[in-house]
GROMACS .gro file of N, CA, C and O in nm:
model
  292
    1UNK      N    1  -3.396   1.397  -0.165
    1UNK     CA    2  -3.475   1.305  -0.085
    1UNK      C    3  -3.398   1.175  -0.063
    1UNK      O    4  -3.311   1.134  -0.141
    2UNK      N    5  -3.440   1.108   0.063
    2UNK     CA    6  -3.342   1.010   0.103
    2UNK      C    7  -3.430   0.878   0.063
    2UNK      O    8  -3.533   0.870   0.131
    3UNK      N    9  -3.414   0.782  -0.024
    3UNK     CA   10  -3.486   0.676  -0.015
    3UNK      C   11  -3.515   0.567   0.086
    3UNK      O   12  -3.425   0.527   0.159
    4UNK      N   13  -3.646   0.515   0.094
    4UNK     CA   14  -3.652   0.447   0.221
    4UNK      C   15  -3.517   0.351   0.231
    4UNK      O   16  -3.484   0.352   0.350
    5UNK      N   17  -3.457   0.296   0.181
    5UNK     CA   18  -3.377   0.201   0.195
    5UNK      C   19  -3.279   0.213   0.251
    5UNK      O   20  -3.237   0.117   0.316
    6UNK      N   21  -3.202   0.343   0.246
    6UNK     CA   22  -3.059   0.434   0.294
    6UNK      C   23  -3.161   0.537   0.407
    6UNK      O   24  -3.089   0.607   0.480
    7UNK      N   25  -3.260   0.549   0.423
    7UNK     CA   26  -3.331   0.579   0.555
    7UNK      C   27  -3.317   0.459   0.650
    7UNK      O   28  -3.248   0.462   0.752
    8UNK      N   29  -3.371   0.379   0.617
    8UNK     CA   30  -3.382   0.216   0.673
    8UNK      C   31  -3.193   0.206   0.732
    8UNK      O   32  -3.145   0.185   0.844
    9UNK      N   33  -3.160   0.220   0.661
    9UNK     CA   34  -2.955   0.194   0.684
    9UNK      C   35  -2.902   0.306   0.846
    9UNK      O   36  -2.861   0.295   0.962
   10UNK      N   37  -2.938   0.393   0.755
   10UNK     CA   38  -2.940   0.531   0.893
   10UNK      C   39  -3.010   0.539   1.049
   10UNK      O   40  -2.974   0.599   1.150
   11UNK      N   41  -3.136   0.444   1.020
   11UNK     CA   42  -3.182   0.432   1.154
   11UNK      C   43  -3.107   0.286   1.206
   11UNK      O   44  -3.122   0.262   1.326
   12UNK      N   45  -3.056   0.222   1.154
   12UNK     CA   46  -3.042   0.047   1.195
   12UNK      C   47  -2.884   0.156   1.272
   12UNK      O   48  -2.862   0.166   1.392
   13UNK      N   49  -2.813   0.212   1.175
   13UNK     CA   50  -2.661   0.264   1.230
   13UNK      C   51  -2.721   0.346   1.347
   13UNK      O   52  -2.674   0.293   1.447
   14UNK      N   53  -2.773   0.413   1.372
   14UNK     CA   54  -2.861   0.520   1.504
   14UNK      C   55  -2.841   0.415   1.614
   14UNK      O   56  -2.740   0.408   1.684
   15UNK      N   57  -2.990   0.300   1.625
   15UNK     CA   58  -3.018   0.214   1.717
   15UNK      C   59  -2.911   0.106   1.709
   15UNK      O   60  -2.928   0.004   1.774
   16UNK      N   61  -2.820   0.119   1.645
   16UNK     CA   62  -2.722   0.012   1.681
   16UNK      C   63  -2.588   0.071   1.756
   16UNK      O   64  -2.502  -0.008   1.796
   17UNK      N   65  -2.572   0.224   1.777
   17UNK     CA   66  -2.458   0.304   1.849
   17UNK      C   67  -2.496   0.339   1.918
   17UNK      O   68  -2.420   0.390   2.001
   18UNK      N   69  -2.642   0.344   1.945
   18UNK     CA   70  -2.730   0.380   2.073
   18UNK      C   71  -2.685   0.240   2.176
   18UNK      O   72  -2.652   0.237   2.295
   19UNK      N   73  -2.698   0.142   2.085
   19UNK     CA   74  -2.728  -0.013   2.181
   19UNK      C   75  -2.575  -0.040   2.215
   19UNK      O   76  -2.551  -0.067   2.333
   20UNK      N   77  -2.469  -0.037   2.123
   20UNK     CA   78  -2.314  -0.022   2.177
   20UNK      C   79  -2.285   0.065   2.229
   20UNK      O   80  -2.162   0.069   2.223
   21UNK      N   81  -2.338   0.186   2.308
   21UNK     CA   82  -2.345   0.295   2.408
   21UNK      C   83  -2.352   0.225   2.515
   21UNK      O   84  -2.261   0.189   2.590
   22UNK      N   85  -2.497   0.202   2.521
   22UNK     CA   86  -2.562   0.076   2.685
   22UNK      C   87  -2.538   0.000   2.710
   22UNK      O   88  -2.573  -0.054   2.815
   23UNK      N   89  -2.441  -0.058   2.602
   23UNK     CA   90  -2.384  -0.156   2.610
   23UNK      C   91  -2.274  -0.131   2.705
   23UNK      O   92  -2.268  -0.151   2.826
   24UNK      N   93  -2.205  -0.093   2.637
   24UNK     CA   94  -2.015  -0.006   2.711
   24UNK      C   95  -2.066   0.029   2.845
   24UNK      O   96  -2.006  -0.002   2.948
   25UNK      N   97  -2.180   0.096   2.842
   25UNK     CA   98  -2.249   0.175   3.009
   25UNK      C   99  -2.264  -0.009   3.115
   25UNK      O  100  -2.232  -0.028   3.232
   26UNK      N  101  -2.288  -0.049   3.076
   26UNK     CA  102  -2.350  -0.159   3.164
   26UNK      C  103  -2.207  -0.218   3.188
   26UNK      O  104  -2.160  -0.234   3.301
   27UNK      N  105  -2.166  -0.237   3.113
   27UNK     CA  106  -2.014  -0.337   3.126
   27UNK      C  107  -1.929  -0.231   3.239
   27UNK      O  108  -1.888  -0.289   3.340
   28UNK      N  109  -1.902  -0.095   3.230
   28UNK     CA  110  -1.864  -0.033   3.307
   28UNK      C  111  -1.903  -0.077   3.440
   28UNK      O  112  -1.823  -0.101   3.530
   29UNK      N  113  -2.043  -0.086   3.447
   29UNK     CA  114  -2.077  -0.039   3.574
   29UNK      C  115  -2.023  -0.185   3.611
   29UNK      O  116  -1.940  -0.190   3.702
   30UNK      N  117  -2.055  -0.280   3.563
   30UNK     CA  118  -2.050  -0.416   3.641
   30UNK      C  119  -1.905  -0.440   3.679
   30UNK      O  120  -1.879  -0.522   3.766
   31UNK      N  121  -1.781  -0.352   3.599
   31UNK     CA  122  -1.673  -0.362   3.637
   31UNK      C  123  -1.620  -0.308   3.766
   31UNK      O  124  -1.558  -0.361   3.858
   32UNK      N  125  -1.666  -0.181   3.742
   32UNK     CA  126  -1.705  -0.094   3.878
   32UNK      C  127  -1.745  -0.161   4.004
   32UNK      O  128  -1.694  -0.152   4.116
   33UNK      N  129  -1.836  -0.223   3.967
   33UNK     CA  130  -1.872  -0.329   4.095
   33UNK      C  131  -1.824  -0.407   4.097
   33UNK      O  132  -1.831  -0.452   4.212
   34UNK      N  133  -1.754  -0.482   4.022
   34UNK     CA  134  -1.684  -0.583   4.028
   34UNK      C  135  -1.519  -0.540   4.127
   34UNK      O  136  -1.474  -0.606   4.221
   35UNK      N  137  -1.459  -0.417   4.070
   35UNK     CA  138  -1.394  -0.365   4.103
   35UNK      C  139  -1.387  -0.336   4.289
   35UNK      O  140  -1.297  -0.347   4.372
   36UNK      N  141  -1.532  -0.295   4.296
   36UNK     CA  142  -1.519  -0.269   4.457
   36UNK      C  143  -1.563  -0.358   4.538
   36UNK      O  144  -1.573  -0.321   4.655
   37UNK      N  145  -1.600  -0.496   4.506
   37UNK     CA  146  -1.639  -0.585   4.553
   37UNK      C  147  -1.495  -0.660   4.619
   37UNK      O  148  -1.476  -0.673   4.740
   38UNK      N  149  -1.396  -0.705   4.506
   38UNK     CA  150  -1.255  -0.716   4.500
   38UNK      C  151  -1.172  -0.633   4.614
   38UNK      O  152  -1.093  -0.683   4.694
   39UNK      N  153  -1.206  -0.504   4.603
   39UNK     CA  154  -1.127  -0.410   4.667
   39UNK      C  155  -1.127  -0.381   4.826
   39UNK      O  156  -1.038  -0.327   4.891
   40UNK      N  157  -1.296  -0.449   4.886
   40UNK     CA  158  -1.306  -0.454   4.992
   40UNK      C  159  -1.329  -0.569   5.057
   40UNK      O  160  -1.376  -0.564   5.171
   41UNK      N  161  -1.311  -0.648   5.017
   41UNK     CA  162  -1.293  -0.841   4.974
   41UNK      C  163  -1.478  -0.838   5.008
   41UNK      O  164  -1.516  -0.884   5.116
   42UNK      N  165  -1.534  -0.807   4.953
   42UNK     CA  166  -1.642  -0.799   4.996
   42UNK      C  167  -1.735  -0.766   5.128
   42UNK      O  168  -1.857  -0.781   5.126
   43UNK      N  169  -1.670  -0.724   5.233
   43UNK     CA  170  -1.698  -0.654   5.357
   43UNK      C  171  -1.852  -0.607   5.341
   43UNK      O  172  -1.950  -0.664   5.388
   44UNK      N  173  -1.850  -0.479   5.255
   44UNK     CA  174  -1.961  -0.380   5.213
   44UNK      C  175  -2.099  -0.473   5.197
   44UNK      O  176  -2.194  -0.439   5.268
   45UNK      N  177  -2.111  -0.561   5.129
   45UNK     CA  178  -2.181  -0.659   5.105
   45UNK      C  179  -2.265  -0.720   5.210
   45UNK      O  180  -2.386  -0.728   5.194
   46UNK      N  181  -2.193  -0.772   5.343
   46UNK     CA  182  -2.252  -0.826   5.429
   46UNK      C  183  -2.222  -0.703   5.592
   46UNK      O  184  -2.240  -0.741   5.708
   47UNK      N  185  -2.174  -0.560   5.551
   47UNK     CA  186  -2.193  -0.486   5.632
   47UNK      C  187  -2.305  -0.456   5.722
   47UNK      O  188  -2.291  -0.447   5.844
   48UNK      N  189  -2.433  -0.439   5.648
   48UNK     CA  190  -2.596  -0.417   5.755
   48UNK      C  191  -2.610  -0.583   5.820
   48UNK      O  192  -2.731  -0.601   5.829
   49UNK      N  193  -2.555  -0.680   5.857
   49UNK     CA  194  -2.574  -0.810   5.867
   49UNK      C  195  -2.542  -0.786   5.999
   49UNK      O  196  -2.482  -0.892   6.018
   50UNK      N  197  -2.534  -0.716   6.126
   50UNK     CA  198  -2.469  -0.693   6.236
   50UNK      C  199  -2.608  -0.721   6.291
   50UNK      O  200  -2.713  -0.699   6.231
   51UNK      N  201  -2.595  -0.777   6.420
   51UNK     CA  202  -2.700  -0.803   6.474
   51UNK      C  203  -2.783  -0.719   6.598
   51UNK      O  204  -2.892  -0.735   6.653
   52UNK      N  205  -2.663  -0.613   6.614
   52UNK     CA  206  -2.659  -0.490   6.662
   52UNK      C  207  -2.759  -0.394   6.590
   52UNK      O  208  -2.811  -0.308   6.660
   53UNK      N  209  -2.795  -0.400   6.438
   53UNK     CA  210  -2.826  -0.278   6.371
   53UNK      C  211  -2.986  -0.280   6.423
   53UNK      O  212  -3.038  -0.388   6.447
   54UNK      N  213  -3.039  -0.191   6.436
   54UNK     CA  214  -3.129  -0.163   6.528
   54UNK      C  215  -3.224  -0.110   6.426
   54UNK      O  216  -3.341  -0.094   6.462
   55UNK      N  217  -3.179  -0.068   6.255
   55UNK     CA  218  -3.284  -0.074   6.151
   55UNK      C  219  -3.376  -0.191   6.147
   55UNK      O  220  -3.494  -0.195   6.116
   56UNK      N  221  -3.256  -0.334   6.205
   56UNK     CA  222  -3.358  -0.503   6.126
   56UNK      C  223  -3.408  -0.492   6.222
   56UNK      O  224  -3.524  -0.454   6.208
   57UNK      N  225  -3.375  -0.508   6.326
   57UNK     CA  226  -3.454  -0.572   6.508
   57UNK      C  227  -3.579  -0.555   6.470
   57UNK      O  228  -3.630  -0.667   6.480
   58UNK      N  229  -3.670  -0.470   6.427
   58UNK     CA  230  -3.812  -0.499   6.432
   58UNK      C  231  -3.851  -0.594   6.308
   58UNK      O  232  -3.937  -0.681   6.317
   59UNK      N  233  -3.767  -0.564   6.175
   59UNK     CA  234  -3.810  -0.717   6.118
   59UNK      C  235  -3.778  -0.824   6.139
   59UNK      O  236  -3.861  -0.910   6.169
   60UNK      N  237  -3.652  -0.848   6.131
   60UNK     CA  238  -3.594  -0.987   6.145
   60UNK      C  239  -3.446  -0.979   6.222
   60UNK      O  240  -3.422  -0.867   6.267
   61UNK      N  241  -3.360  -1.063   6.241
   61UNK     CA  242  -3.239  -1.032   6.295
   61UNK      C  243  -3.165  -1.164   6.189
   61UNK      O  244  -3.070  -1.238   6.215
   62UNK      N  245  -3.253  -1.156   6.061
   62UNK     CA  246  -3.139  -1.235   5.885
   62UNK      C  247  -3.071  -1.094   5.862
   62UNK      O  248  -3.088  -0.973   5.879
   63UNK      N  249  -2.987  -1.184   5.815
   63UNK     CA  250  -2.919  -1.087   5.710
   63UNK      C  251  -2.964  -0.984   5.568
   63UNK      O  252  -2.924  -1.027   5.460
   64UNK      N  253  -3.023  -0.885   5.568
   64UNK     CA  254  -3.106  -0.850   5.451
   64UNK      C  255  -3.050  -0.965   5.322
   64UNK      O  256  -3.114  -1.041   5.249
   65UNK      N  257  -2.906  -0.936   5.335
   65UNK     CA  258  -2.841  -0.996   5.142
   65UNK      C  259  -2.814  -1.115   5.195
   65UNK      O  260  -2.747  -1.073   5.290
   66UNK      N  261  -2.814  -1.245   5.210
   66UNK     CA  262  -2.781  -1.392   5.244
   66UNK      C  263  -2.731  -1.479   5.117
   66UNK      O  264  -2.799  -1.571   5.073
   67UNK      N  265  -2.595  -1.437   5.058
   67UNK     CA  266  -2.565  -1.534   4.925
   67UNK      C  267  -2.603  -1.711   4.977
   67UNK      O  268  -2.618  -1.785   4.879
   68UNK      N  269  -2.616  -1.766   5.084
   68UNK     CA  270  -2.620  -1.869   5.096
   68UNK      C  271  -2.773  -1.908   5.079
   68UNK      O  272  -2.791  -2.019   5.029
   69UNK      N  273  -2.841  -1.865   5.100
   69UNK     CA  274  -2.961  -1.852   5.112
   69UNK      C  275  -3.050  -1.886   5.018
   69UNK      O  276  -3.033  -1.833   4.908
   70UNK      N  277  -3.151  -1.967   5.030
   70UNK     CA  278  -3.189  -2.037   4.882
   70UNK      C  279  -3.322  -1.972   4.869
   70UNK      O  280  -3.394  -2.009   4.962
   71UNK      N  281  -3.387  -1.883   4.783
   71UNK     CA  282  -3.475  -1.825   4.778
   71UNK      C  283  -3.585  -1.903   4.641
   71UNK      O  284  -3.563  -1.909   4.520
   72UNK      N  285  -3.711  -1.955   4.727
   72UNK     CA  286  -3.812  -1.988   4.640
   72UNK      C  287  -3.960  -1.929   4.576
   72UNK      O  288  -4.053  -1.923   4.657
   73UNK      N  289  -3.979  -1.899   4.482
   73UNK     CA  290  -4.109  -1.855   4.453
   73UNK      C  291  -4.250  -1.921   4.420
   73UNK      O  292  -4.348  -1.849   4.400
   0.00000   0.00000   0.00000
């Protein structure tokens, strides 16, 4: 039998290689994006921003993504 205490040890080591898993996962991804953000000097980003695109014309003719753009709640 395992005493609670070295039970207690075993789950903290579990949820703590679980959390440096999601961890490593998230950092990836943001590199990833970081990576293709860089790679297309950011193009992709403000690509649907054409005033041509005929998806916005019935909402608006903004830019869906506007980094300049000061958004209040």
């Amino acid at each position: 039998l395992f005493s609670l205490s070295l039970l207690q040890k075993w789950a903290l080591l579990a949820l703590s290689a679980c959390s440096i898993l999601c961890c490593l996962c998230c950092l990836l991804g943001l590199l990833v994006a970081i990576g293709l953000t860089l790679g297309n000097q950011g193009r992709a980003l403000l690509a649907p921003c054409s005033v041509a695109s005929a998806g916005l014309a019935p909402v608006s003719r903004e830019c869906p993504f506007d980094p300049t753009r000061v958004y209040m709640s």
